[in-house]
């Protein structure tokens, strides 16, 4: 086992006294080609070209002597220190840090970065890195061969971003380029590099930042009331003066979903006046919360919200950090989704078009909510193999068709009947009622 392992960060500036001392005593030095050519590397030391850090760690663990690992920037920030400190290798690690490439890139751009997301893009994680760039207004991407500025730009098709591309930071070949993302795909870039993706404008937190990464924003929770998303919130409707019978959803040949011996569901409220906004069954906050719970949108995911309606679901999914594409045949609905996102302080992409046809040109989703279009759209989404799909239905026949479409696509299906009644706590009068089938499909793990 190596007597000592020193990890030296290098940012292009002269090595510190501590770094030079560690190198002079090294009997093994690991690093990239430009590290191994440094004059401070002892001629007699064994040299390892650093490709797989895991492989290098095993060789270092078996070395008898003093080892040094050279790495660009801060080796503890998305660097080699994590692998070298893995208990399996049994290595004692000392670190001589340098300025991280991310900090250097933002310094070159003259921008703060405590509010930025930072992601690493490899060929296997490129799609998730792109989704973070879709969802957030300031992202630093640590690239790699095959997952560089050109690939990022191509996969951001339809989403405008400004790129600050920093190549060979800290070296004589350093170059910083600022251009729009659609131009980056046409050029060649040196690997690896740092790309800062900037797009959209969100308000800065009052009093300065307090948390590394995006601020959580002023809105708390999910399954929020429809009035949260309206430009001018409408007053809550009062108690129903003339309730009318409102049976549970069922179709001919099927029994109603309440059990004999129990009272039928309470009566529905009086219809709201024409001036009040209409919120359909699919816009129920309780249903929306249940759908979000089953999809579990998260950072790095791409969510499709098909038939976005008010845009409330799309905005709340984006509030979890996911990238969201809100789809609706009605351009006014797309505008509502964009307005809802602004009210929550998040970003999304709205696409006007009719499903399932418009879905053919969208990037691959991780999770999907089908708010309209029925079993045909559910089947089209299942063909794209997202991890999870949710939808709702007003009748049992519609629910059965959606369940059958998911099952035919190889999904494990869940169906539940959800009822929520909004009450006025002052007089316990009914304000609003929602009753719908919730259908969720989960793709089995491979």
Short mmCIF file of C-alpha atoms in Angstrom, two decimals:
data_model
loop_
_atom_site.label_atom_id
_atom_site.label_comp_id
_atom_site.label_asym_id
_atom_site.label_seq_id
_atom_site.Cartn_x
_atom_site.Cartn_y
_atom_site.Cartn_z
CA UNK A 1 0.00 0.00 0.00
CA UNK A 2 1.22 3.52 -0.76
CA UNK A 3 2.76 5.22 2.27
CA UNK A 4 0.99 8.47 1.45
CA UNK A 5 -1.23 9.79 -1.33
CA UNK A 6 -1.22 13.52 -2.03
CA UNK A 7 -3.78 14.91 -4.47
CA UNK A 8 -2.67 18.19 -6.03
CA UNK A 9 -5.10 20.49 -7.75
CA UNK A 10 -3.70 22.48 -10.66
CA UNK A 11 -5.32 25.57 -12.16
CA UNK A 12 -2.49 26.64 -14.47
CA UNK A 13 -0.75 28.83 -11.91
CA UNK A 14 2.69 27.96 -10.45
CA UNK A 15 2.59 25.09 -7.98
CA UNK A 16 2.64 25.97 -4.30
CA UNK A 17 5.53 25.08 -2.02
CA UNK A 18 3.46 22.25 -0.51
CA UNK A 19 2.70 20.86 -3.95
CA UNK A 20 6.34 21.03 -5.07
CA UNK A 21 7.48 19.33 -1.85
CA UNK A 22 5.02 16.46 -2.33
CA UNK A 23 6.02 16.00 -5.97
CA UNK A 24 9.73 15.97 -5.23
CA UNK A 25 9.25 13.02 -2.84
CA UNK A 26 6.90 11.07 -5.12
CA UNK A 27 7.78 7.62 -6.37
CA UNK A 28 4.53 7.39 -8.39
CA UNK A 29 2.72 10.23 -10.18
CA UNK A 30 -0.71 9.90 -11.80
CA UNK A 31 -2.34 12.54 -13.97
CA UNK A 32 -3.30 13.60 -17.46
CA UNK A 33 -0.66 14.03 -20.15
CA UNK A 34 -0.26 17.76 -19.51
CA UNK A 35 0.23 17.06 -15.79
CA UNK A 36 2.87 14.39 -16.31
CA UNK A 37 4.87 16.78 -18.52
CA UNK A 38 5.29 19.34 -15.74
CA UNK A 39 8.98 19.91 -14.94
CA UNK A 40 8.36 19.30 -11.22
CA UNK A 41 7.54 15.61 -11.84
CA UNK A 42 10.61 13.53 -10.81
CA UNK A 43 12.22 11.68 -13.71
CA UNK A 44 12.60 8.49 -11.66
CA UNK A 45 8.95 8.38 -10.58
CA UNK A 46 6.58 5.81 -12.08
CA UNK A 47 3.99 7.62 -14.21
CA UNK A 48 0.36 6.61 -14.69
CA UNK A 49 -1.75 8.22 -17.40
CA UNK A 50 -5.00 8.99 -15.60
CA UNK A 51 -7.91 7.55 -17.54
CA UNK A 52 -10.01 5.44 -15.20
CA UNK A 53 -9.62 6.83 -11.69
CA UNK A 54 -10.85 3.52 -10.28
CA UNK A 55 -8.06 1.64 -12.06
CA UNK A 56 -5.47 4.20 -10.98
CA UNK A 57 -6.66 3.93 -7.36
CA UNK A 58 -6.09 0.17 -7.41
CA UNK A 59 -2.58 0.61 -8.78
CA UNK A 60 -1.80 3.27 -6.18
CA UNK A 61 -3.10 1.02 -3.41
CA UNK A 62 -0.65 -1.65 -4.48
CA UNK A 63 2.31 0.72 -4.79
CA UNK A 64 5.10 0.71 -2.20
CA UNK A 65 6.17 4.32 -1.82
CA UNK A 66 4.78 7.83 -2.00
CA UNK A 67 2.12 8.62 -4.59
CA UNK A 68 0.92 11.94 -6.02
CA UNK A 69 -2.21 12.42 -8.13
CA UNK A 70 -2.47 15.60 -10.23
CA UNK A 71 -5.90 16.88 -11.25
CA UNK A 72 -7.27 20.05 -12.81
CA UNK A 73 -8.94 22.58 -10.53
CA UNK A 74 -10.27 21.55 -7.14
CA UNK A 75 -9.92 17.73 -6.93
CA UNK A 76 -12.55 17.60 -4.18
CA UNK A 77 -15.24 19.20 -6.39
CA UNK A 78 -16.55 16.54 -8.80
CA UNK A 79 -12.96 15.29 -8.78
CA UNK A 80 -10.75 12.32 -8.00
CA UNK A 81 -10.83 12.64 -4.21
CA UNK A 82 -14.16 10.84 -3.88
CA UNK A 83 -12.87 7.73 -5.65
CA UNK A 84 -9.50 7.72 -3.92
CA UNK A 85 -11.16 7.93 -0.50
CA UNK A 86 -13.36 4.93 -1.17
CA UNK A 87 -12.80 2.60 1.84
CA UNK A 88 -12.18 -0.31 -0.53
CA UNK A 89 -8.80 1.14 -1.49
CA UNK A 90 -7.66 1.85 2.09
CA UNK A 91 -5.80 5.03 1.09
CA UNK A 92 -4.95 7.95 3.36
CA UNK A 93 -5.42 11.05 1.23
CA UNK A 94 -4.06 14.57 1.62
CA UNK A 95 -5.33 17.33 -0.67
CA UNK A 96 -3.57 20.45 -1.95
CA UNK A 97 -6.47 22.34 -3.58
CA UNK A 98 -6.58 24.87 -6.39
CA UNK A 99 -9.26 27.13 -7.83
CA UNK A 100 -12.03 24.97 -9.31
CA UNK A 101 -12.67 25.22 -13.03
CA UNK A 102 -16.26 26.26 -12.28
CA UNK A 103 -15.12 29.15 -10.08
CA UNK A 104 -12.58 30.16 -12.73
CA UNK A 105 -15.21 30.05 -15.49
CA UNK A 106 -17.64 32.28 -13.62
CA UNK A 107 -14.76 34.62 -12.77
CA UNK A 108 -13.90 34.92 -16.47
CA UNK A 109 -17.57 35.66 -17.16
CA UNK A 110 -17.69 38.21 -14.31
CA UNK A 111 -20.73 36.53 -12.76
CA UNK A 112 -21.66 35.24 -9.30
CA UNK A 113 -22.24 31.50 -9.13
CA UNK A 114 -23.68 30.79 -5.70
CA UNK A 115 -27.11 30.62 -7.38
CA UNK A 116 -26.01 28.26 -10.17
CA UNK A 117 -26.61 24.58 -10.69
CA UNK A 118 -23.46 22.57 -11.44
CA UNK A 119 -23.66 19.32 -13.40
CA UNK A 120 -21.22 16.87 -14.95
CA UNK A 121 -21.96 15.74 -18.50
CA UNK A 122 -20.72 12.36 -19.71
CA UNK A 123 -22.25 10.50 -22.61
CA UNK A 124 -24.30 8.49 -20.11
CA UNK A 125 -25.53 11.58 -18.19
CA UNK A 126 -25.80 14.09 -21.05
CA UNK A 127 -29.59 13.96 -21.30
CA UNK A 128 -30.02 14.70 -17.60
CA UNK A 129 -27.51 17.57 -17.80
CA UNK A 130 -29.50 19.01 -20.71
CA UNK A 131 -32.71 18.75 -18.67
CA UNK A 132 -31.09 20.77 -15.89
CA UNK A 133 -30.16 23.42 -18.47
CA UNK A 134 -33.78 23.44 -19.65
CA UNK A 135 -35.13 23.92 -16.15
CA UNK A 136 -32.74 26.42 -14.59
CA UNK A 137 -31.57 29.89 -15.64
CA UNK A 138 -27.90 29.46 -14.70
CA UNK A 139 -26.08 26.14 -15.04
CA UNK A 140 -22.39 25.27 -15.20
CA UNK A 141 -21.70 22.08 -17.16
CA UNK A 142 -18.41 20.22 -16.73
CA UNK A 143 -18.13 18.54 -20.11
CA UNK A 144 -16.31 15.49 -21.46
CA UNK A 145 -15.59 14.06 -24.92
CA UNK A 146 -18.88 13.31 -26.65
CA UNK A 147 -20.79 15.49 -24.20
CA UNK A 148 -19.56 18.96 -24.99
CA UNK A 149 -21.01 22.31 -26.10
CA UNK A 150 -22.11 21.05 -29.52
CA UNK A 151 -24.00 18.09 -28.06
CA UNK A 152 -25.61 20.29 -25.39
CA UNK A 153 -26.77 22.73 -28.06
CA UNK A 154 -28.23 20.03 -30.28
CA UNK A 155 -30.24 18.52 -27.44
CA UNK A 156 -31.51 21.95 -26.31
CA UNK A 157 -33.26 22.33 -29.66
CA UNK A 158 -36.16 24.74 -29.20
CA UNK A 159 -34.85 26.21 -25.93
CA UNK A 160 -32.80 29.38 -26.26
CA UNK A 161 -29.73 29.72 -24.06
CA UNK A 162 -26.58 31.85 -24.08
CA UNK A 163 -23.40 29.81 -23.72
CA UNK A 164 -20.18 31.00 -22.10
CA UNK A 165 -17.68 28.35 -23.19
CA UNK A 166 -14.37 28.26 -21.35
CA UNK A 167 -11.63 26.16 -22.94
CA UNK A 168 -8.23 25.24 -21.48
CA UNK A 169 -8.70 27.44 -18.42
CA UNK A 170 -5.44 28.50 -16.79
CA UNK A 171 -3.26 27.55 -19.74
CA UNK A 172 -1.69 29.47 -22.60
CA UNK A 173 -4.44 28.13 -24.87
CA UNK A 174 -7.25 29.50 -22.68
CA UNK A 175 -10.19 30.84 -24.68
CA UNK A 176 -13.57 32.16 -23.56
CA UNK A 177 -16.39 32.37 -26.13
CA UNK A 178 -19.87 33.84 -25.67
CA UNK A 179 -22.53 32.84 -28.19
CA UNK A 180 -26.12 31.62 -28.44
CA UNK A 181 -26.72 27.91 -28.08
CA UNK A 182 -27.94 27.48 -31.66
CA UNK A 183 -24.53 28.63 -32.94
CA UNK A 184 -22.50 26.32 -30.67
CA UNK A 185 -23.56 23.17 -32.53
CA UNK A 186 -21.80 24.33 -35.71
CA UNK A 187 -18.33 24.73 -34.14
CA UNK A 188 -15.59 22.46 -32.80
CA UNK A 189 -14.49 22.71 -29.17
CA UNK A 190 -11.55 21.41 -27.17
CA UNK A 191 -12.36 18.79 -24.52
CA UNK A 192 -12.89 19.02 -21.69
CA UNK A 193 -14.26 22.49 -21.00
CA UNK A 194 -16.78 24.34 -18.87
CA UNK A 195 -20.03 25.62 -20.37
CA UNK A 196 -22.12 28.20 -18.51
CA UNK A 197 -25.69 28.05 -19.85
CA UNK A 198 -27.70 31.21 -19.18
CA UNK A 199 -31.36 31.70 -20.02
CA UNK A 200 -34.47 33.27 -18.61
CA UNK A 201 -34.63 35.78 -15.81
CA UNK A 202 -35.74 34.98 -12.30
CA UNK A 203 -35.78 37.51 -9.45
CA UNK A 204 -32.75 37.53 -7.19
CA UNK A 205 -33.46 36.60 -3.56
CA UNK A 206 -33.93 39.60 -1.31
CA UNK A 207 -30.92 40.38 0.87
CA UNK A 208 -28.54 38.23 -1.17
CA UNK A 209 -28.15 34.49 -1.35
CA UNK A 210 -28.07 32.10 1.59
CA UNK A 211 -28.04 28.70 -0.14
CA UNK A 212 -25.71 27.26 -2.78
CA UNK A 213 -27.84 26.72 -5.87
CA UNK A 214 -31.22 28.16 -6.83
CA UNK A 215 -33.29 29.82 -4.11
CA UNK A 216 -36.41 27.79 -3.17
CA UNK A 217 -38.57 30.83 -3.94
CA UNK A 218 -41.53 32.34 -2.13
CA UNK A 219 -44.12 29.63 -2.85
CA UNK A 220 -44.37 26.71 -0.44
CA UNK A 221 -46.04 23.36 -1.11
CA UNK A 222 -47.85 21.80 -4.04
CA UNK A 223 -51.42 20.89 -4.90
CA UNK A 224 -52.08 24.64 -4.61
CA UNK A 225 -55.49 26.15 -5.21
CA UNK A 226 -56.32 27.31 -8.76
CA UNK A 227 -56.46 30.90 -7.54
CA UNK A 228 -52.69 30.73 -6.93
CA UNK A 229 -52.14 30.74 -10.68
CA UNK A 230 -54.64 33.41 -11.69
CA UNK A 231 -53.45 36.90 -12.52
CA UNK A 232 -56.44 38.29 -10.60
CA UNK A 233 -57.56 35.70 -8.05
CA UNK A 234 -61.30 35.16 -8.07
CA UNK A 235 -63.25 35.24 -4.79
CA UNK A 236 -64.07 31.83 -3.41
CA UNK A 237 -67.62 30.78 -4.29
CA UNK A 238 -70.07 30.80 -1.42
CA UNK A 239 -72.25 27.92 -0.22
CA UNK A 240 -74.56 26.36 -2.75
CA UNK A 241 -78.11 27.74 -2.44
CA UNK A 242 -79.74 25.08 -4.62
CA UNK A 243 -77.72 21.84 -4.61
CA UNK A 244 -78.43 19.38 -7.40
CA UNK A 245 -77.87 15.62 -7.36
CA UNK A 246 -74.29 14.68 -8.37
CA UNK A 247 -73.88 10.90 -8.68
CA UNK A 248 -70.48 9.25 -8.68
CA UNK A 249 -69.00 8.64 -12.14
CA UNK A 250 -70.21 5.41 -13.73
CA UNK A 251 -71.45 4.15 -17.04
CA UNK A 252 -74.36 1.97 -18.06
CA UNK A 253 -73.84 -1.62 -17.02
CA UNK A 254 -71.53 -0.72 -14.12
CA UNK A 255 -72.63 -0.11 -10.56
CA UNK A 256 -71.94 3.25 -8.99
CA UNK A 257 -68.70 3.20 -7.00
CA UNK A 258 -70.31 3.77 -3.56
CA UNK A 259 -71.37 0.77 -1.50
CA UNK A 260 -74.97 -0.18 -0.76
CA UNK A 261 -75.92 0.75 2.78
CA UNK A 262 -73.86 3.97 2.66
CA UNK A 263 -75.25 7.33 1.65
CA UNK A 264 -74.70 8.53 -1.87
CA UNK A 265 -72.04 11.20 -2.39
CA UNK A 266 -73.07 14.70 -1.28
CA UNK A 267 -74.74 16.98 -3.73
CA UNK A 268 -72.72 19.25 -6.01
CA UNK A 269 -72.48 22.99 -5.51
CA UNK A 270 -74.49 25.46 -7.54
CA UNK A 271 -72.63 26.32 -10.76
CA UNK A 272 -70.30 29.30 -10.45
CA UNK A 273 -71.34 32.52 -12.16
CA UNK A 274 -70.12 32.99 -15.75
CA UNK A 275 -67.49 35.50 -14.64
CA UNK A 276 -65.73 32.95 -12.43
CA UNK A 277 -62.96 30.82 -13.99
CA UNK A 278 -63.87 27.23 -14.81
CA UNK A 279 -61.62 24.52 -13.36
CA UNK A 280 -62.27 21.10 -14.83
CA UNK A 281 -61.97 17.76 -13.06
CA UNK A 282 -58.33 17.46 -14.06
CA UNK A 283 -57.51 20.77 -12.34
CA UNK A 284 -58.49 19.60 -8.85
CA UNK A 285 -55.65 20.41 -6.38
CA UNK A 286 -56.17 17.04 -4.67
CA UNK A 287 -55.89 15.15 -7.97
CA UNK A 288 -52.86 17.21 -8.97
CA UNK A 289 -51.12 16.46 -5.67
CA UNK A 290 -51.81 12.72 -6.10
CA UNK A 291 -50.46 12.78 -9.65
CA UNK A 292 -47.30 14.61 -8.59
CA UNK A 293 -46.79 12.07 -5.79
CA UNK A 294 -46.96 9.19 -8.25
CA UNK A 295 -44.69 10.79 -10.85
CA UNK A 296 -42.09 12.10 -8.40
CA UNK A 297 -40.52 14.73 -10.72
CA UNK A 298 -36.97 15.66 -9.73
CA UNK A 299 -33.86 17.49 -10.90
CA UNK A 300 -32.58 15.99 -14.15
CA UNK A 301 -35.99 14.68 -15.24
CA UNK A 302 -37.99 15.80 -18.26
CA UNK A 303 -41.75 15.94 -17.63
CA UNK A 304 -44.38 16.03 -20.34
CA UNK A 305 -47.65 17.69 -19.29
CA UNK A 306 -50.03 16.89 -22.12
CA UNK A 307 -53.24 18.90 -22.09
CA UNK A 308 -51.76 21.38 -19.63
CA UNK A 309 -55.01 23.34 -19.15
CA UNK A 310 -54.33 25.94 -16.46
CA UNK A 311 -50.62 25.09 -16.36
CA UNK A 312 -50.79 24.44 -12.61
CA UNK A 313 -49.44 20.88 -12.85
CA UNK A 314 -46.63 21.94 -15.19
CA UNK A 315 -45.58 24.79 -12.90
CA UNK A 316 -45.58 22.60 -9.79
CA UNK A 317 -43.56 19.88 -11.52
CA UNK A 318 -41.01 22.55 -12.48
CA UNK A 319 -41.00 23.73 -8.86
CA UNK A 320 -39.53 20.31 -7.94
CA UNK A 321 -36.56 21.14 -10.20
CA UNK A 322 -37.57 19.08 -13.23
CA UNK A 323 -37.55 20.31 -16.82
CA UNK A 324 -41.12 20.54 -18.11
CA UNK A 325 -42.69 20.68 -21.55
CA UNK A 326 -46.33 21.79 -21.34
CA UNK A 327 -48.33 20.71 -24.40
CA UNK A 328 -51.80 21.91 -25.37
CA UNK A 329 -53.76 22.32 -28.58
CA UNK A 330 -54.99 25.70 -27.29
CA UNK A 331 -52.33 28.45 -27.49
CA UNK A 332 -54.14 30.25 -24.66
CA UNK A 333 -53.48 27.25 -22.41
CA UNK A 334 -49.78 27.42 -23.30
CA UNK A 335 -49.79 31.08 -22.32
CA UNK A 336 -51.47 30.18 -19.01
CA UNK A 337 -48.78 27.59 -18.32
CA UNK A 338 -46.05 30.17 -18.92
CA UNK A 339 -47.84 32.64 -16.63
CA UNK A 340 -48.24 29.99 -13.91
CA UNK A 341 -44.51 29.24 -14.11
CA UNK A 342 -43.69 32.93 -13.69
CA UNK A 343 -45.88 33.13 -10.59
CA UNK A 344 -43.96 30.21 -9.04
CA UNK A 345 -40.59 31.56 -10.17
CA UNK A 346 -39.76 28.60 -12.40
CA UNK A 347 -39.17 27.95 -16.10
CA UNK A 348 -40.86 25.63 -18.56
CA UNK A 349 -41.30 25.21 -22.29
CA UNK A 350 -44.79 25.48 -23.75
CA UNK A 351 -45.56 23.75 -27.06
CA UNK A 352 -48.82 24.36 -28.92
CA UNK A 353 -50.02 21.31 -30.80
CA UNK A 354 -52.42 18.40 -30.76
CA UNK A 355 -51.38 15.11 -29.19
CA UNK A 356 -50.42 12.48 -30.13
CA UNK A 357 -49.02 14.04 -33.33
CA UNK A 358 -47.04 16.82 -31.68
CA UNK A 359 -45.29 14.33 -29.38
CA UNK A 360 -43.20 12.90 -32.22
CA UNK A 361 -40.83 15.89 -32.22
CA UNK A 362 -40.39 16.16 -28.43
CA UNK A 363 -37.33 14.84 -26.58
CA UNK A 364 -37.67 11.65 -24.55
CA UNK A 365 -39.56 12.10 -21.25
CA UNK A 366 -38.83 10.55 -17.87
CA UNK A 367 -42.39 10.93 -16.56
CA UNK A 368 -45.65 11.98 -18.23
CA UNK A 369 -48.97 13.40 -17.12
CA UNK A 370 -51.79 13.06 -19.64
CA UNK A 371 -54.36 15.71 -18.84
CA UNK A 372 -56.36 15.23 -22.02
CA UNK A 373 -56.61 13.07 -25.11
CA UNK A 374 -57.76 9.81 -23.58
CA UNK A 375 -56.46 6.31 -24.15
CA UNK A 376 -55.02 7.13 -27.59
CA UNK A 377 -52.61 9.67 -26.10
CA UNK A 378 -51.83 7.38 -23.15
CA UNK A 379 -50.86 4.62 -25.61
CA UNK A 380 -48.69 7.03 -27.62
CA UNK A 381 -46.87 8.06 -24.44
CA UNK A 382 -46.38 4.44 -23.38
CA UNK A 383 -44.67 3.81 -26.72
CA UNK A 384 -41.98 6.32 -25.67
CA UNK A 385 -41.25 4.22 -22.55
CA UNK A 386 -41.16 6.86 -19.80
CA UNK A 387 -40.62 5.52 -16.31
CA UNK A 388 -44.06 6.63 -15.08
CA UNK A 389 -47.34 7.87 -16.58
CA UNK A 390 -50.39 9.33 -14.83
CA UNK A 391 -53.77 10.35 -16.16
CA UNK A 392 -57.35 10.72 -14.95
CA UNK A 393 -60.83 9.81 -16.16
CA UNK A 394 -64.34 11.01 -15.46
CA UNK A 395 -66.07 7.70 -16.21
CA UNK A 396 -65.36 4.05 -15.59
CA UNK A 397 -65.24 3.30 -19.30
CA UNK A 398 -62.58 5.96 -19.81
CA UNK A 399 -60.64 4.63 -16.83
CA UNK A 400 -60.76 1.06 -18.16
CA UNK A 401 -59.50 2.22 -21.58
CA UNK A 402 -56.58 4.11 -20.03
CA UNK A 403 -55.68 1.16 -17.80
CA UNK A 404 -55.78 -1.19 -20.79
CA UNK A 405 -53.48 1.13 -22.79
CA UNK A 406 -50.93 1.19 -19.97
CA UNK A 407 -51.09 -2.56 -19.41
CA UNK A 408 -50.62 -3.17 -23.14
CA UNK A 409 -47.50 -1.00 -22.96
CA UNK A 410 -46.00 -3.20 -20.25
CA UNK A 411 -46.76 -0.94 -17.28
CA UNK A 412 -47.85 -1.98 -13.81
CA UNK A 413 -51.16 -0.18 -13.38
CA UNK A 414 -52.81 1.44 -10.36
CA UNK A 415 -56.34 2.86 -10.39
CA UNK A 416 -58.10 4.73 -7.59
CA UNK A 417 -61.27 6.78 -7.27
CA UNK A 418 -60.51 10.14 -5.66
CA UNK A 419 -63.12 12.44 -4.21
CA UNK A 420 -62.43 15.80 -2.60
CA UNK A 421 -64.89 18.31 -1.22
CA UNK A 422 -63.86 21.90 -0.51
CA UNK A 423 -65.70 23.20 2.56
CA UNK A 424 -66.21 26.65 4.00
CA UNK A 425 -64.95 26.24 7.60
CA UNK A 426 -67.09 29.17 8.77
CA UNK A 427 -70.35 27.34 8.12
CA UNK A 428 -69.20 23.92 6.88
CA UNK A 429 -70.99 24.55 3.62
CA UNK A 430 -69.74 22.88 0.48
CA UNK A 431 -67.83 25.12 -1.89
CA UNK A 432 -66.62 22.74 -4.57
CA UNK A 433 -66.43 19.04 -5.35
CA UNK A 434 -64.11 16.89 -7.44
CA UNK A 435 -64.54 13.22 -8.26
CA UNK A 436 -62.24 11.42 -10.68
CA UNK A 437 -60.46 8.17 -11.41
CA UNK A 438 -56.70 8.39 -10.95
CA UNK A 439 -54.75 6.04 -13.22
CA UNK A 440 -50.99 5.56 -12.81
CA UNK A 441 -48.59 3.31 -14.66
CA UNK A 442 -45.09 2.38 -13.54
CA UNK A 443 -42.63 0.66 -15.81
CA UNK A 444 -41.05 -2.38 -14.15
CA UNK A 445 -37.37 -2.03 -13.31
CA UNK A 446 -35.13 -3.65 -15.94
#
